[in-house]
XYZ file of N, CA and C in Angstrom:
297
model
N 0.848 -1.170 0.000
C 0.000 0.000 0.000
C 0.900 1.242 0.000
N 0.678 2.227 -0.741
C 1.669 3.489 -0.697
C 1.326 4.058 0.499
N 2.084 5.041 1.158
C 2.425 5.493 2.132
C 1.554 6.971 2.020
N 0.546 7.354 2.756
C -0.085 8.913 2.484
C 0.312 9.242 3.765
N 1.057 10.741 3.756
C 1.195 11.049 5.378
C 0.077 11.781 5.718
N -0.894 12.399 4.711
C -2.335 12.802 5.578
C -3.098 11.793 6.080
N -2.830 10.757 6.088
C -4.114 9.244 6.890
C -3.411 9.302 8.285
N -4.663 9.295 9.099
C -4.415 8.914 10.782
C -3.341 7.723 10.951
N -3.321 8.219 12.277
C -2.521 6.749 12.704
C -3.131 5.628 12.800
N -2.419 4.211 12.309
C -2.960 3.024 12.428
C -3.977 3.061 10.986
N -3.864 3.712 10.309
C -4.479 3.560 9.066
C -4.086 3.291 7.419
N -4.626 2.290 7.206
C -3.965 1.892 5.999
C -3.085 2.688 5.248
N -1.978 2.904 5.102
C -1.338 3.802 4.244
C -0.484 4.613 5.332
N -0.507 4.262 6.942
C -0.032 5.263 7.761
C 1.804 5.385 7.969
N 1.837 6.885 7.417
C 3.718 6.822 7.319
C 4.692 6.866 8.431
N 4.311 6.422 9.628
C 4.495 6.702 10.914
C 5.261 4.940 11.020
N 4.681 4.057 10.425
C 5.468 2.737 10.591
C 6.661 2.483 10.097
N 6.985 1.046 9.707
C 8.278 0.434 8.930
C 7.973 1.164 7.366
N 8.530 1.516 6.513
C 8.309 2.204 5.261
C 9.087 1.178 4.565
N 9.538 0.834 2.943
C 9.590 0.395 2.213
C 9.924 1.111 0.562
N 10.870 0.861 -0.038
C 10.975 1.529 -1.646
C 10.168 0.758 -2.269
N 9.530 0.376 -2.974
C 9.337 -0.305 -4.359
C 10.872 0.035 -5.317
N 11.513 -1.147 -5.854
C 12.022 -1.086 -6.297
C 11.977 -1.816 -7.916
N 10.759 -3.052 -7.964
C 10.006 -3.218 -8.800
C 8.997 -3.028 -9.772
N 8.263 -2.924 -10.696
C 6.905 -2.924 -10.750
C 6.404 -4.119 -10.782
N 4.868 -3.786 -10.306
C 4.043 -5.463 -10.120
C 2.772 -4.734 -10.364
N 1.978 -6.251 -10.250
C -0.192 -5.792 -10.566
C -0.245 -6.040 -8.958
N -1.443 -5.782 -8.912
C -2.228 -5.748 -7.211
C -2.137 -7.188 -7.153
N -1.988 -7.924 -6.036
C -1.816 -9.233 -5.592
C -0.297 -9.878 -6.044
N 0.599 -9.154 -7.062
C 1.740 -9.727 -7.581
C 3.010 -9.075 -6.903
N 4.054 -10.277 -6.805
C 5.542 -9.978 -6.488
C 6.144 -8.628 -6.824
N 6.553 -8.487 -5.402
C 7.537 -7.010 -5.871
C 8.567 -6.947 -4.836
N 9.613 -6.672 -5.183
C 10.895 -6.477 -4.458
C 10.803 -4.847 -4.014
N 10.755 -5.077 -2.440
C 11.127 -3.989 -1.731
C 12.353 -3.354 -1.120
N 12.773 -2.476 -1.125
C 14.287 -1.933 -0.159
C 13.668 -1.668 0.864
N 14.373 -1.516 1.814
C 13.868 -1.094 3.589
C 15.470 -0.555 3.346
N 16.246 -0.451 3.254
C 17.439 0.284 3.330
C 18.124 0.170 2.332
N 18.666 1.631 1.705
C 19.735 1.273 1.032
C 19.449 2.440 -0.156
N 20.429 2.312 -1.022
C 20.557 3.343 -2.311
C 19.751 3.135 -3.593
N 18.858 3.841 -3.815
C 18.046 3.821 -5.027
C 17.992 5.328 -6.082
N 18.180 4.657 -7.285
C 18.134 5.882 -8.127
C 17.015 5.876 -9.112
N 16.540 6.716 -9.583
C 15.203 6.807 -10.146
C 15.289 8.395 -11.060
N 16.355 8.471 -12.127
C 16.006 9.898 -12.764
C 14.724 10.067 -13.438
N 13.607 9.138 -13.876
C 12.258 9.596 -14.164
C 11.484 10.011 -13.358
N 11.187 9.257 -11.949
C 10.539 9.346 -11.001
C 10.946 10.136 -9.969
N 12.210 10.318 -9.488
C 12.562 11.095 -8.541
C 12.511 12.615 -8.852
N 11.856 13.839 -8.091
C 12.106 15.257 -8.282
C 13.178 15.714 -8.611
N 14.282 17.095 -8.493
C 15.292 17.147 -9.223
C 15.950 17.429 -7.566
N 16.758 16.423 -7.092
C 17.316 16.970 -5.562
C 18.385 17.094 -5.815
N 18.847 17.842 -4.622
C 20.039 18.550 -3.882
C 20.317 17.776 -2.852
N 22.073 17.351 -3.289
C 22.786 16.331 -3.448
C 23.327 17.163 -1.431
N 22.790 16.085 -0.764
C 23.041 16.086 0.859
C 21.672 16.535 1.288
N 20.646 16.851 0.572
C 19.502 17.243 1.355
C 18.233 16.546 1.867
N 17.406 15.964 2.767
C 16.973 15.502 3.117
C 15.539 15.333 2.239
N 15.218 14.154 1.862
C 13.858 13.907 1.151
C 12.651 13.280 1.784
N 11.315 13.889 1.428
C 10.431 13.497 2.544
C 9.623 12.732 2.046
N 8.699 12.018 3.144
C 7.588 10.996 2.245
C 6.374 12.128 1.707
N 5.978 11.800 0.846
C 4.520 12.400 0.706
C 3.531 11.927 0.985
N 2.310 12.650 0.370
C 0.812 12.104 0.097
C -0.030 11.120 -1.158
N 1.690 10.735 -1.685
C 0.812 10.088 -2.753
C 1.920 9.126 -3.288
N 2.658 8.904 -2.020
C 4.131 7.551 -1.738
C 4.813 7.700 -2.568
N 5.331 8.777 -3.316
C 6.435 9.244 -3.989
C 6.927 10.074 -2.491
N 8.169 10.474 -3.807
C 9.238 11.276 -2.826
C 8.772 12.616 -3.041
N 9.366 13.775 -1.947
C 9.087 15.506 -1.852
C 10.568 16.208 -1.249
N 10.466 16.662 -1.884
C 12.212 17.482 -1.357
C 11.810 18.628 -0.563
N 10.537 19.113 -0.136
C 9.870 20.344 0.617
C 9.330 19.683 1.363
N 10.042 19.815 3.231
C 9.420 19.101 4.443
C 7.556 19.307 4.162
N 6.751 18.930 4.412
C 5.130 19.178 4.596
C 5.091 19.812 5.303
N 4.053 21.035 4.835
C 3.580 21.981 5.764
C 1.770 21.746 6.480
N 1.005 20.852 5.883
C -0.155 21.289 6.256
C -0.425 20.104 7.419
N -1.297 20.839 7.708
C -2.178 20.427 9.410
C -2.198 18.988 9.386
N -1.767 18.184 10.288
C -1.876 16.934 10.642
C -1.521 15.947 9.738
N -0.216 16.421 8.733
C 0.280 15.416 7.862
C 1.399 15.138 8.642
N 2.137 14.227 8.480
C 3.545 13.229 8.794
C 5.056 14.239 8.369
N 5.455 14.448 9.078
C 7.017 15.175 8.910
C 7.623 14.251 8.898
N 7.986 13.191 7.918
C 9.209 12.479 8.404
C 9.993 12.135 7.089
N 11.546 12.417 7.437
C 12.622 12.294 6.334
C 12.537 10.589 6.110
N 12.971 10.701 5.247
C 12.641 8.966 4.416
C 14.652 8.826 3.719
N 15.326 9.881 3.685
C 16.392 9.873 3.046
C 17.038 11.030 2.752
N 18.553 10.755 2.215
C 19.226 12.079 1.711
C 19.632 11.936 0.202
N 19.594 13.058 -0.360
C 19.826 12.804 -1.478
C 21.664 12.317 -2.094
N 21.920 12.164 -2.534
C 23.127 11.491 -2.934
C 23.762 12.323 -4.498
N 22.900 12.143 -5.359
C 23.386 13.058 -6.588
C 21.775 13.672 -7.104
N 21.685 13.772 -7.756
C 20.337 14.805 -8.563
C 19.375 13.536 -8.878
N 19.359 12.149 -9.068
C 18.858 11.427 -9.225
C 18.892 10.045 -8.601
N 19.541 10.319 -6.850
C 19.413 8.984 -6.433
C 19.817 9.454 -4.509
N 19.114 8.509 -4.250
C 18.890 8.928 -2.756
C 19.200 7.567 -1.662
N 19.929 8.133 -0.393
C 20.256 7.289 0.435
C 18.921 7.046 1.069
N 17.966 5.900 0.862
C 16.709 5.349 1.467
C 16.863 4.535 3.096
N 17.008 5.789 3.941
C 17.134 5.121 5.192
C 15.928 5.934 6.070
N 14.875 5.011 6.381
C 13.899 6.049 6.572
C 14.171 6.400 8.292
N 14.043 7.790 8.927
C 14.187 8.073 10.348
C 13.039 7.689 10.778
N 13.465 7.162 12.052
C 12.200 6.226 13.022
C 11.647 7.592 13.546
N 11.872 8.727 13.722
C 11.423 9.732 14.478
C 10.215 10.721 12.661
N 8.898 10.903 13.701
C 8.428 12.023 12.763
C 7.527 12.399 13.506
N 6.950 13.590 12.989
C 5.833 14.575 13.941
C 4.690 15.422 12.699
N 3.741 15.882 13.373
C 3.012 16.430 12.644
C 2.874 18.209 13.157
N 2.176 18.637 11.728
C 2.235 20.305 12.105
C 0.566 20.103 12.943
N 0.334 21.168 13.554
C -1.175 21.448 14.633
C -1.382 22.542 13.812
């Protein structure tokens, strides 16, 4: 399930748990190889980052290079960037929300 940081806690999609890359593609019910740690590059899919800067989860389980600002979404870094198209995927156990 992709990761939305606007869903409550304990709710399907909630970014507050263990997180995961897709590093595959698959159909719904089919095999897919996940990272839980480690270096992934993606120049189609990834935004254009700045190489040491911290990348965040979003609302729609892609990556965001702009921490979240709105009310009761998930602050939490997922990684740093590495070059313009590939990111150290180590997600921080620590995140918080804006009030």
């Amino acid at each position: 399930e992709p990761v939305d940081i606007s869903v409550a806690a304990a709710a399907t999609g909630d970014a507050r748990g263990i997180l995961g890359m897709a590093v595959t593609s698959s159909t719904d019910g089919g095999a897919l190889t996940v990272l839980l740690q480690g270096i992934i590059r993606a120049d189609a899919n990834f935004p254009a980052l700045t190489i040491g800067a911290a990348v965040f989860a979003s609302t729609t389980g892609d990556i965001v290079v702009t921490q979240p600002t709105t009310t009761d979404h998930v602050i939490r870094i997922i990684g740093h960037a590495l070059t313009a198209d590939e990111i150290h995927f180590k997600p921080d156990a620590v995140w918080t929300t804006h009030t």
